[in-house]
Amino acid sequence: MEKDITIYDIAKDLGVSPTTVSRALNNHPAVKEKTKKKIFQAASDMGYQSNIFAANLRSKRTNNIGVIVPSLNSNFQASVLAGMEKVANEAGFNLVISQSLESSEKEIANTRSMFNSRIDGLLVSLASDAENLAHFEPFHKRGIPVIFYDRIANSDSSTGVTIDNIQAAQIATNHLIDQGCKKIVHVLGSTKVSVYADRLKGYKYAHIDRNIPFEQDQIIVLSDINEEAGENIVNQILKMDPLPDGIFVSNDACAASCMNHLKQRGIRIPEDMALVGFNNEVISRLVEPKITTINYPGFEMGEVAMKNLINHLDEPGNTTLHNTNKITLRSELLIRESSLKIKK
Amino acid sequence: MEKDITIYDIAKDLGVSPTTVSRALNNHPAVKEKTKKKIFQAASDMGYQSNIFAANLRSKRTNNIGVIVPSLNSNFQASVLAGMEKVANEAGFNLVISQSLESSEKEIANTRSMFNSRIDGLLVSLASDAENLAHFEPFHKRGIPVIFYDRIANSDSSTGVTIDNIQAAQIATNHLIDQGCKKIVHVLGSTKVSVYADRLKGYKYAHIDRNIPFEQDQIIVLSDINEEAGENIVNQILKMDPLPDGIFVSNDACAASCMNHLKQRGIRIPEDMALVGFNNEVISRLVEPKITTINYPGFEMGEVAMKNLINHLDEPGNTTLHNTNKITLRSELLIRESSLKIKK
């Protein structure tokens, strides 16, 4: 690797004083525009890197914000990241991203690596088997803000950005009940993940409020709730007696896959079974019939989480974040053909 | 923010010498396991950050690798990033990610910011309006490796990881010709993007090889080739006289959206029009009929690009990267119902 280019090299090259170069690069008014332009051009041509790195060491800021996601390979997380990056970029911060791959062990390792590389703040969507949050303690001790999003920590001392998953699932289930469903299956991921635990509550509350009994075997819990799970779920559903007449699946890709397998087995959607998904992924609008779903605003969630983090960094004395336990975004039920048993 | 914890603080707290603490943290064999454990625990409890930051300043390594993507909000880019992160994480590197949002101006700004924050290497998928590559010159000058992936630079001095898009599109078009299609429409994004320019070539070469004439108006170029474009494309297609009998769309989400709108307008797929997509996204398998597509290995592309970058960093004397112009991954045509006019 070549030697670092310094302001002295630029000064020598142009025959001006190092002070002039330094002033020009810092946009000092004492330097003429023409000289500034010449110096900027030379700095760029010679490959000068402003010494942000050393400056960071003094200011204790790296301008890097860490994000730990369960998996990058997810529509929902991709929209969240897009929202975060937009806000961070506009404010002059970079995103440093790692994935826990749903393993709390890897989450702990990633957390440690981010701590040691001195990120200014951390955004986390928890791994599905995260049982304890001790690995975030070092951040709290050093005053580095941590905000959870989507899969948030069930702890009073942390800040989380989420939607009201209980309410959303209750609305989805009520909608199926309104369509005349008497036996509704709920398909979800591990209840160690806050969002699934909450949706299951919503499903149950709707049944209790409307006085509809349900059995434990109507609740299908999977470790991976994705496209590939459809066949197994449908096998399980078709063994039920009597057959269910409604299905509420906790994400759209899995819902679409269930619908495909049900149709292959001769079940009509929504006539025989009404179907509701979750997330409003593109796929929910492109399958046939289109899937009724909950609009989960991923991009907006990313924006809100990042804005709150940066606001906190910009005003360290500000106690807003410490006093905020939960930020809840709006969500809504989008009614489409897959659940409309009662034609209007 | 609290004062930095030093090895002296840990030493004082435990009543051992600073040398012992330093040795323990560096896993020196002269320190007993029991003492090491005690020191590690104290370091963690007190919030000690190993001074990687200052060490980086000395070693000129940040262990950060920059990635510039056109948009984070894309299935394909999400799989690529997942592959990159896996390899980087295993090798002890972090990903620093930004999105150009298809603007070369933003790409230039992101590149500058990454250069100044001293990333060890850069992976780039070019913005659709990238016209020139001067913004990567400072990296070359400082010996910081840059690898392009998917949307690669058309330049001998750069290294790119891609599939053979010409060949893949030619295979896709040949398949439609084999199914008896006489008039095939090709829907693609801006030909400033290497992948679309190459696929268009493949479409044309297939026609020439098979002696099938085609008109310019069979080629529909869009600035955004996505789910929302389907309606407009279908309006354009249905105005053609005679109607086409084959459609080759350059990504699956857009292909699925076209199929939906065609079906709504009474066109049968594949009987009236055979359809082929690109990328093998989840959506291609969940719509009806399932979409014939090209399997584009995003995750593997991310792994290969990152592995090559890290190998280069680990052996700076190694000239493999400088001598490598292009790495081509395998792709394949996956034949499904959407294109099978001739039933077997």
XYZ file of C-alpha atoms in Angstrom:
688
model
C 0.000 0.000 0.000
C 1.215 3.532 -0.789
C 2.244 5.999 1.877
C -0.506 8.279 3.196
C -0.784 11.578 1.349
C -0.503 14.484 3.818
C -1.292 18.185 3.526
C 2.480 18.699 3.289
C 2.609 16.649 0.082
C -0.205 18.711 -1.405
C 1.457 21.962 -0.297
C 4.770 20.921 -1.864
C 3.101 19.844 -5.068
C 1.266 23.151 -5.502
C 3.922 25.433 -4.057
C 1.654 26.838 -1.339
C 2.001 26.685 2.448
C 0.672 23.720 4.443
C -1.438 26.216 6.415
C -3.161 27.293 3.207
C -3.866 23.675 2.288
C -5.247 22.928 5.726
C -7.401 26.052 5.676
C -8.650 25.340 2.162
C -9.641 21.772 3.035
C -11.509 23.107 6.068
C -13.206 25.676 3.847
C -11.675 28.622 5.697
C -12.919 32.021 4.371
C -9.382 33.448 4.258
C -8.526 31.241 1.260
C -9.619 32.434 -2.192
C -12.200 30.307 -4.040
C -9.812 29.744 -6.936
C -7.060 28.472 -4.613
C -9.539 26.282 -2.754
C -10.651 24.722 -5.999
C -7.046 24.030 -7.054
C -6.292 22.476 -3.658
C -9.435 20.329 -3.682
C -8.555 19.063 -7.146
C -4.979 18.237 -6.137
C -6.173 16.504 -2.949
C -8.545 14.390 -4.998
C -5.967 13.628 -7.720
C -3.321 12.624 -5.201
C -5.718 10.397 -3.230
C -5.704 12.425 0.006
C -7.909 10.990 2.756
C -9.017 13.561 5.281
C -7.957 12.275 8.647
C -11.441 11.443 9.864
C -10.054 8.361 11.472
C -7.721 10.217 13.813
C -10.351 12.909 14.314
C -12.779 10.174 15.344
C -10.323 8.935 17.908
C -10.287 12.393 19.471
C -14.024 13.013 19.254
C -14.868 9.422 20.239
C -17.335 9.298 17.359
C -17.016 6.860 14.481
C -20.197 7.909 12.688
C -20.969 4.210 12.370
C -24.274 2.853 13.589
C -24.566 -0.881 14.116
C -27.596 -2.884 13.034
C -28.094 -6.519 14.022
C -30.816 -8.290 12.047
C -32.011 -11.887 12.428
C -31.468 -12.401 8.679
C -30.663 -10.110 5.769
C -32.547 -12.507 3.536
C -36.012 -11.207 4.366
C -38.332 -8.824 2.560
C -39.350 -7.194 5.772
C -35.809 -6.642 7.083
C -34.725 -5.342 3.670
C -37.393 -2.621 3.801
C -36.452 -1.739 7.363
C -32.777 -1.421 6.399
C -33.663 0.718 3.385
C -35.500 3.127 5.707
C -32.632 3.175 8.203
C -29.996 3.748 5.536
C -31.920 6.663 4.046
C -32.053 8.529 7.374
C -28.493 7.611 8.390
C -27.029 8.665 5.072
C -28.755 12.037 5.170
C -27.354 12.636 8.647
C -23.805 11.569 7.693
C -23.783 8.186 9.418
C -22.847 4.786 7.978
C -24.628 1.514 8.683
C -22.554 -1.418 9.941
C -24.693 -4.502 9.515
C -24.486 -8.059 10.778
C -26.943 -10.937 10.934
C -27.548 -13.190 13.926
C -29.059 -15.947 11.753
C -31.607 -16.435 14.560
C -28.872 -17.614 16.960
C -28.457 -15.746 20.242
C -24.898 -17.053 20.427
C -24.056 -15.311 17.142
C -25.995 -12.249 18.313
C -23.762 -12.072 21.386
C -20.602 -12.394 19.253
C -21.846 -9.714 16.828
C -22.705 -7.427 19.719
C -19.220 -7.778 21.163
C -17.587 -7.090 17.810
C -19.725 -3.959 17.333
C -18.918 -2.778 20.849
C -15.188 -3.156 20.225
C -15.335 -1.377 16.888
C -16.894 1.591 18.763
C -20.151 2.128 16.961
C -21.998 5.262 18.080
C -25.308 3.463 18.554
C -26.996 0.121 17.975
C -30.286 -0.998 16.436
C -31.328 -4.598 17.066
C -34.078 -6.967 16.033
C -33.606 -9.898 18.405
C -32.741 -13.476 17.391
C -35.557 -15.948 17.945
C -33.779 -17.804 20.719
C -32.590 -14.707 22.619
C -33.293 -15.487 26.260
C -31.367 -12.805 28.047
C -30.079 -9.345 27.308
C -26.878 -9.188 29.344
C -24.833 -8.671 26.159
C -26.297 -5.177 25.805
C -25.155 -4.142 29.290
C -21.715 -2.854 28.180
C -23.487 -0.397 25.843
C -25.711 0.905 28.623
C -22.682 1.279 30.888
C -20.873 3.402 28.317
C -23.921 5.436 27.424
C -24.115 4.057 23.869
C -27.801 4.080 22.893
C -29.466 0.779 21.918
C -32.883 0.698 20.266
C -34.763 -2.514 19.538
C -37.148 -2.746 16.590
C -39.744 -5.264 15.442
C -38.574 -8.054 17.746
C -38.142 -5.976 20.827
C -36.935 -6.745 24.339
C -39.499 -7.345 26.989
C -37.761 -5.050 29.444
C -38.624 -1.738 31.014
C -35.106 -0.385 30.688
C -34.961 -0.624 26.879
C -36.511 1.335 24.019
C -38.354 -0.484 21.236
C -40.055 0.436 17.971
C -42.853 -1.877 16.963
C -46.457 -2.140 15.873
C -49.173 -3.310 18.246
C -48.961 -6.970 17.275
C -51.624 -8.034 19.774
C -54.121 -5.581 18.343
C -53.238 -6.349 14.717
C -53.693 -10.101 15.220
C -56.926 -9.496 17.102
C -58.241 -7.420 14.193
C -57.188 -10.110 11.697
C -58.875 -12.848 13.726
C -62.034 -10.784 14.263
C -62.213 -10.278 10.521
C -62.201 -14.073 9.983
C -64.876 -14.466 12.664
C -66.939 -11.774 10.930
C -66.673 -13.804 7.740
C -68.395 -16.677 9.533
C -65.323 -18.761 10.398
C -65.932 -21.120 13.333
C -62.589 -22.920 13.463
C -59.540 -20.788 12.781
C -56.006 -22.173 12.578
C -53.139 -19.858 13.543
C -49.674 -20.510 12.057
C -46.780 -18.704 13.757
C -43.039 -18.771 14.558
C -41.417 -19.436 17.915
C -43.229 -17.665 20.750
C -39.840 -16.734 22.164
C -39.999 -13.974 19.523
C -42.037 -11.067 20.835
C -43.999 -10.493 17.630
C -45.259 -14.091 17.463
C -46.050 -14.260 21.161
C -48.089 -11.066 20.831
C -49.944 -12.208 17.707
C -50.890 -15.429 19.440
C -52.326 -13.339 22.290
C -54.357 -11.328 19.793
C -55.673 -14.525 18.215
C -56.728 -15.823 21.638
C -58.236 -12.533 22.834
C -60.424 -12.359 19.715
C -61.763 -15.842 20.429
C -62.444 -15.021 24.064
C -64.136 -11.700 23.277
C -66.397 -13.319 20.698
C -67.004 -16.437 22.739
C -65.593 -18.826 20.147
C -63.911 -21.880 21.630
C -60.554 -23.058 20.264
C -58.290 -26.038 20.890
C -54.519 -26.079 21.353
C -54.108 -28.110 18.148
C -55.427 -25.182 16.081
C -52.173 -23.363 16.867
C -49.299 -24.489 14.632
C -45.895 -23.263 15.863
C -42.920 -23.589 13.509
C -39.242 -22.829 14.001
C -39.050 -21.431 10.456
C -42.171 -19.778 9.102
C -41.422 -19.436 5.406
C -42.300 -20.476 1.890
C -41.002 -24.007 2.347
C -43.201 -24.755 5.351
C -46.472 -24.723 3.348
C -46.641 -28.409 2.506
C -46.185 -29.611 6.105
C -48.686 -27.109 7.450
C -51.284 -28.153 4.908
C -50.729 -31.827 5.746
C -51.345 -30.993 9.391
C -54.449 -28.924 8.584
C -56.036 -31.573 6.376
C -55.790 -34.142 9.190
C -58.015 -31.997 11.435
C -61.578 -33.137 12.046
C -63.678 -31.168 11.393
C -61.577 -29.228 8.890
C -60.930 -25.587 9.822
C -62.700 -22.864 7.814
C -60.205 -20.065 8.484
C -56.398 -19.737 8.588
C -54.332 -16.868 9.955
C -50.644 -17.173 8.988
C -48.034 -14.899 10.550
C -46.317 -13.950 7.285
C -47.342 -13.598 3.649
C -44.754 -15.844 1.973
C -45.815 -18.724 4.197
C -49.505 -17.838 3.699
C -49.052 -17.884 -0.093
C -47.311 -21.239 0.100
C -50.122 -22.676 2.289
C -52.699 -21.363 -0.194
C -50.895 -23.069 -3.092
C -50.805 -26.421 -1.345
C -54.423 -26.134 -0.174
C -55.558 -25.376 -3.733
C -53.567 -28.347 -5.028
C -55.441 -30.521 -2.555
C -58.798 -29.253 -3.828
C -59.569 -26.728 -1.071
C -61.190 -23.527 -2.389
C -59.932 -20.202 -0.991
C -61.892 -18.383 0.455
C -65.049 -20.550 0.024
C -63.786 -23.588 1.981
C -61.120 -21.825 3.993
C -60.627 -18.083 4.395
C -56.993 -16.984 4.632
C -55.241 -13.996 6.240
C -51.482 -13.299 6.113
C -49.231 -10.691 7.736
C -46.721 -8.004 6.535
C -48.219 -6.875 3.199
C -45.321 -8.271 1.199
C -45.380 -7.889 -2.586
C -46.299 -11.556 -2.862
C -49.622 -10.997 -1.095
C -50.758 -8.840 -4.022
C -49.556 -11.105 -6.832
C -51.021 -14.493 -5.941
C -54.545 -15.558 -6.736
C -56.727 -14.857 -4.880
C -54.909 -11.846 -3.437
C -54.162 -12.291 0.256
C -55.829 -10.259 3.007
C -53.005 -9.093 5.274
C -51.790 -6.656 7.917
C -49.807 -3.756 6.517
C -46.586 -3.761 8.524
C -44.674 -0.566 7.676
C -41.070 -1.821 7.513
C -39.540 1.180 5.737
C -41.209 3.591 8.175
C -40.082 1.455 11.107
C -36.477 1.762 9.905
C -36.824 5.515 9.525
C -38.356 6.021 12.967
C -35.825 3.824 14.771
C -32.872 5.555 13.094
C -34.274 9.073 13.616
C -34.711 8.448 17.322
C -31.199 7.073 17.636
C -29.611 9.997 15.799
C -31.638 12.587 17.699
C -30.309 11.067 20.873
C -26.697 11.175 19.608
C -27.030 14.789 18.573
C -28.303 15.834 21.984
C -26.538 13.662 24.497
C -28.069 15.533 27.417
C -31.506 14.727 26.054
C -33.337 12.197 28.181
C -36.163 11.516 25.719
C -34.766 8.137 24.712
C -34.194 7.035 28.310
C -37.751 7.948 29.135
C -39.194 6.216 26.065
C -40.076 2.581 26.507
C -41.973 1.851 23.330
C -42.801 3.579 20.052
C -45.787 2.048 18.323
C -46.388 2.536 14.604
C -49.732 2.390 12.875
C -50.711 -0.847 11.135
C -53.913 -1.793 9.348
C -55.889 -4.708 7.966
C -55.954 -4.787 4.160
C -58.985 -6.824 3.110
C -58.570 -8.737 -0.187
C -60.190 -11.763 -1.863
C -58.500 -14.555 0.123
C -60.684 -13.979 3.184
C -63.997 -12.795 1.717
C -66.390 -15.663 2.288
C -69.283 -13.198 2.409
C -69.457 -11.534 -1.011
C -70.572 -7.941 -0.863
C -20.360 9.478 28.378
C -18.277 7.738 31.022
C -14.499 7.806 31.013
C -12.814 4.969 29.087
C -11.979 1.968 31.229
C -8.253 1.143 30.999
C -6.233 -1.894 31.975
C -5.059 0.170 34.973
C -8.632 0.416 36.255
C -9.079 -3.332 35.932
C -5.720 -3.972 37.629
C -6.612 -1.684 40.528
C -10.028 -3.268 40.930
C -8.654 -6.795 41.098
C -5.428 -6.018 42.945
C -3.186 -7.423 40.207
C -0.521 -5.712 38.069
C -1.410 -3.909 34.828
C 1.060 -6.234 33.051
C -0.956 -9.240 34.188
C -4.169 -7.639 32.920
C -2.609 -6.806 29.572
C -1.172 -10.304 29.233
C -4.435 -11.942 30.217
C -6.428 -9.929 27.691
C -3.916 -10.919 25.018
C -4.236 -14.553 26.105
C -0.574 -14.797 27.137
C 0.390 -18.328 28.326
C 2.190 -16.992 31.423
C -1.151 -16.070 33.033
C -3.094 -18.832 34.792
C -6.470 -19.820 33.322
C -8.256 -18.946 36.547
C -6.722 -15.449 36.629
C -7.520 -14.934 32.944
C -11.123 -15.850 33.560
C -11.349 -13.418 36.490
C -9.802 -10.637 34.394
C -12.057 -11.312 31.383
C -15.084 -11.207 33.674
C -13.984 -7.919 35.256
C -13.208 -6.391 31.847
C -16.674 -7.324 30.657
C -18.377 -6.143 33.874
C -16.578 -2.804 33.830
C -17.290 -2.206 30.133
C -13.689 -2.340 28.913
C -13.309 -1.847 25.146
C -10.140 -3.335 23.750
C -8.391 -0.577 21.928
C -9.060 -1.908 18.442
C -9.638 1.612 17.283
C -6.144 2.817 18.142
C -4.710 -0.510 16.998
C -6.487 -0.008 13.676
C -4.872 3.390 13.334
C -1.487 1.737 13.657
C -2.229 -1.276 11.441
C -4.175 0.820 8.907
C -6.918 -1.816 8.975
C -10.444 -1.064 10.089
C -11.828 -4.538 9.386
C -14.736 -2.775 7.705
C -15.687 -3.676 4.160
C -17.901 -1.253 2.270
C -20.825 -2.414 0.112
C -22.722 -0.045 -2.174
C -26.009 -1.460 -3.458
C -28.480 0.206 -5.838
C -31.268 -0.458 -3.320
C -31.514 -2.442 -0.102
C -35.176 -2.985 -0.876
C -34.659 -5.837 -3.308
C -34.933 -9.599 -2.914
C -31.886 -10.171 -5.030
C -29.656 -7.662 -3.218
C -30.859 -9.018 0.138
C -29.659 -12.527 -0.788
C -26.344 -11.160 -2.043
C -25.812 -9.241 1.220
C -26.695 -12.316 3.271
C -23.981 -14.264 1.428
C -21.444 -11.453 1.875
C -22.190 -11.018 5.562
C -21.786 -14.724 6.238
C -18.276 -14.819 4.740
C -17.226 -11.452 6.228
C -18.428 -12.357 9.697
C -16.562 -15.672 9.694
C -13.367 -13.839 8.696
C -13.790 -11.123 11.354
C -14.867 -8.300 9.048
C -17.888 -6.009 9.347
C -20.072 -4.832 6.474
C -20.608 -1.092 6.045
C -23.556 -0.711 3.712
C -25.028 2.184 1.781
C -27.514 2.446 -1.078
C -27.123 4.589 -4.189
C -30.875 4.552 -4.870
C -29.961 4.177 -8.564
C -28.356 7.650 -8.597
C -24.724 7.929 -9.675
C -24.507 11.231 -7.815
C -25.393 9.463 -4.565
C -23.049 6.631 -5.500
C -20.189 9.130 -5.806
C -21.027 10.681 -2.414
C -21.231 7.233 -0.778
C -17.940 6.235 -2.346
C -16.233 9.344 -0.971
C -17.643 8.769 2.505
C -16.456 5.146 2.465
C -13.015 6.219 1.262
C -12.697 8.725 4.090
C -13.845 6.265 6.716
C -10.988 3.995 5.560
C -12.712 0.800 4.640
C -10.353 -2.065 3.816
C -12.125 -2.954 0.576
C -15.219 -2.144 -1.458
C -17.931 -4.203 -3.173
C -20.185 -2.345 -5.604
C -23.232 -3.052 -7.735
C -23.447 0.030 -9.958
C -26.314 2.535 -10.023
C -28.366 2.449 -13.205
C -27.190 5.864 -14.378
C -23.480 5.343 -13.625
C -21.673 6.721 -16.659
C -18.113 6.933 -15.473
C -15.968 5.288 -12.869
C -13.583 8.094 -11.871
C -14.907 7.973 -8.302
C -13.186 4.600 -7.804
C -9.767 5.967 -8.812
C -8.750 7.045 -5.266
C -9.201 3.421 -4.126
C -6.986 2.089 -6.910
C -4.371 4.720 -6.081
C -4.258 3.625 -2.451
C -4.306 -0.070 -3.277
C -7.735 -0.600 -1.702
C -9.388 -3.445 -3.636
C -12.714 -2.791 -5.381
C -14.834 -5.647 -6.742
C -18.010 -5.111 -8.745
C -20.832 -7.641 -8.622
C -24.023 -8.180 -10.642
C -23.971 -4.755 -12.288
C -20.329 -4.675 -13.142
C -18.099 -2.090 -14.767
C -17.325 -2.467 -18.409
C -13.634 -1.890 -17.898
C -10.545 -4.046 -18.224
C -8.941 -2.656 -15.102
C -11.712 -3.795 -12.746
C -12.791 -7.147 -11.333
C -16.433 -8.206 -11.537
C -18.530 -11.142 -10.327
C -21.535 -11.899 -12.469
C -23.424 -14.564 -14.377
C -23.298 -14.774 -18.162
C -26.373 -12.637 -18.744
C -26.083 -12.843 -22.537
C -26.089 -16.612 -22.462
C -28.865 -16.847 -19.861
C -31.159 -14.566 -21.875
C -30.341 -16.442 -25.044
C -31.293 -19.739 -23.379
C -34.535 -18.194 -22.075
C -35.436 -16.824 -25.518
C -34.527 -20.086 -27.258
C -36.831 -21.905 -24.873
C -39.740 -19.649 -25.917
C -38.878 -20.221 -29.587
C -38.824 -23.980 -28.920
C -42.326 -23.644 -27.482
C -43.463 -22.311 -30.843
C -43.447 -18.570 -30.054
C -43.175 -16.410 -33.178
C -43.370 -12.949 -31.600
C -41.602 -12.524 -28.278
C -41.730 -9.313 -26.235
C -38.730 -8.524 -24.011
C -39.269 -6.304 -20.932
C -36.106 -4.909 -19.328
C -34.603 -2.042 -17.283
C -32.281 0.700 -18.501
C -29.618 -0.625 -20.879
C -27.102 1.572 -19.069
C -27.133 -1.266 -16.529
C -24.810 -4.043 -17.690
C -27.165 -6.903 -16.828
C -30.031 -5.484 -18.915
C -27.798 -4.565 -21.848
C -26.432 -8.117 -21.856
C -29.848 -9.766 -21.607
C -31.068 -7.702 -24.527
C -28.105 -8.987 -26.519
C -29.008 -12.564 -25.634
C -32.603 -11.957 -26.730
C -31.398 -10.595 -30.076
C -28.766 -13.295 -30.640
C -31.391 -16.021 -30.126
C -33.595 -14.412 -32.789
C -30.717 -14.097 -35.220
C -29.489 -17.658 -34.667
C -32.967 -19.062 -35.202
C -33.826 -16.735 -38.065
C -36.831 -15.187 -36.349
C -37.416 -11.536 -37.233
C -38.224 -9.009 -34.477
C -39.210 -5.339 -34.422
C -37.898 -2.619 -32.119
C -41.363 -2.193 -30.567
C -41.184 -5.718 -29.123
C -38.542 -4.409 -26.713
C -40.058 -2.554 -23.746
C -37.477 -0.609 -21.713
C -38.528 0.755 -18.296
C -36.693 2.905 -15.793
C -38.149 0.841 -12.936
C -38.810 -2.787 -13.657
C -40.923 -3.844 -10.708
C -44.282 -5.064 -9.463
C -46.001 -1.755 -10.177
C -45.028 -1.662 -13.837
C -47.230 -4.630 -14.822
C -50.351 -2.678 -15.759
C -48.549 -0.286 -18.126
C -46.608 -3.079 -19.779
C -49.780 -5.078 -20.373
C -51.523 -2.041 -21.859
C -48.611 -1.677 -24.251
C -48.606 -5.382 -25.129
C -52.335 -5.549 -25.804
C -52.062 -2.714 -28.341
C -49.661 -4.767 -30.479
C -50.971 -6.215 -33.739
C -50.664 -9.126 -34.050
C -50.526 -9.902 -30.334
C -47.254 -11.456 -29.155
C -47.273 -15.121 -28.129
C -44.261 -14.986 -25.804
C -42.946 -12.602 -23.120
C -39.525 -12.558 -21.491
C -39.406 -10.227 -18.474
C -36.087 -9.373 -16.805
C -37.254 -10.006 -13.226
C -39.802 -12.255 -11.545
C -41.780 -9.689 -9.536
C -42.465 -7.729 -12.709
C -43.197 -10.969 -14.627
C -45.723 -12.006 -11.953
C -47.370 -8.605 -12.095
C -47.597 -8.779 -15.929
C -49.111 -12.249 -15.670
C -51.768 -11.029 -13.230
C -52.794 -8.162 -15.489
C -52.774 -10.357 -18.605
C -55.010 -12.906 -16.895
C -57.389 -10.135 -15.799
C -57.640 -9.094 -19.442
C -58.554 -12.626 -20.480
C -55.180 -13.765 -21.816
C -54.379 -17.387 -20.939
C -50.835 -18.189 -19.730
C -49.154 -20.158 -21.326
C -51.750 -21.035 -24.021
C -52.087 -17.502 -25.480
C -48.787 -16.106 -24.271
C -45.862 -18.050 -22.807
C -43.979 -16.217 -20.048
C -40.407 -16.375 -18.746
C -39.019 -14.336 -15.827
C -35.538 -13.904 -14.341
C -33.885 -14.383 -10.877
C -35.816 -17.336 -9.413
C -37.369 -15.199 -6.676
C -39.748 -16.862 -4.198
C -42.639 -15.216 -5.997
C -41.934 -17.180 -9.192
C -42.812 -20.386 -7.344
C -45.940 -19.154 -5.588
C -48.009 -17.656 -8.406
C -50.229 -19.635 -10.742
C -49.025 -20.875 -13.147
C -45.524 -21.060 -11.665
C -43.084 -18.929 -13.631
C -40.267 -20.352 -15.761
C -37.182 -18.385 -14.799
C -33.389 -18.162 -14.729
C -31.876 -19.194 -11.419
C -29.626 -16.273 -10.465
C -27.540 -17.365 -7.454
C -27.518 -14.171 -5.341
C -26.335 -15.702 -2.074
C -23.480 -17.511 -3.856
C -22.584 -14.307 -5.706
C -22.243 -12.503 -2.358
C -20.079 -15.298 -0.967
C -17.772 -15.411 -3.993
C -17.321 -11.629 -4.188
C -16.520 -11.373 -0.468
C -14.188 -14.380 -0.472
C -12.163 -12.929 -3.326
C -11.914 -9.576 -1.592
C -10.797 -11.054 1.724
C -8.286 -13.415 0.088
C -6.770 -10.378 -1.528
C -6.592 -8.485 1.779
C -4.984 -11.423 3.543
C -2.269 -11.739 0.915
C -1.469 -8.218 -0.239
C 1.393 -9.467 -2.409
C -1.060 -11.739 -4.241
C -1.787 -10.534 -7.754
C -4.708 -12.895 -8.414
C -7.272 -10.123 -8.063
C -5.365 -7.721 -10.314
C -5.155 -10.414 -12.946
C -8.821 -11.382 -12.652
C -11.195 -9.465 -14.868
C -14.383 -11.418 -14.470
C -15.719 -14.271 -12.360
C -18.743 -15.928 -13.918
C -21.126 -18.000 -11.819
C -23.323 -20.772 -13.097
C -26.966 -19.976 -13.864
C -29.704 -22.197 -15.285
C -33.151 -22.146 -16.845
C -35.842 -23.539 -14.554
C -38.755 -24.639 -16.743
C -42.187 -24.337 -15.093
C -45.806 -24.105 -16.264
C -45.875 -20.436 -17.372
C -43.975 -21.176 -20.579
C -45.078 -24.704 -21.494
C -47.268 -24.271 -24.558
C -46.310 -27.746 -25.711
C -47.570 -30.156 -23.057
C -45.390 -33.214 -22.595
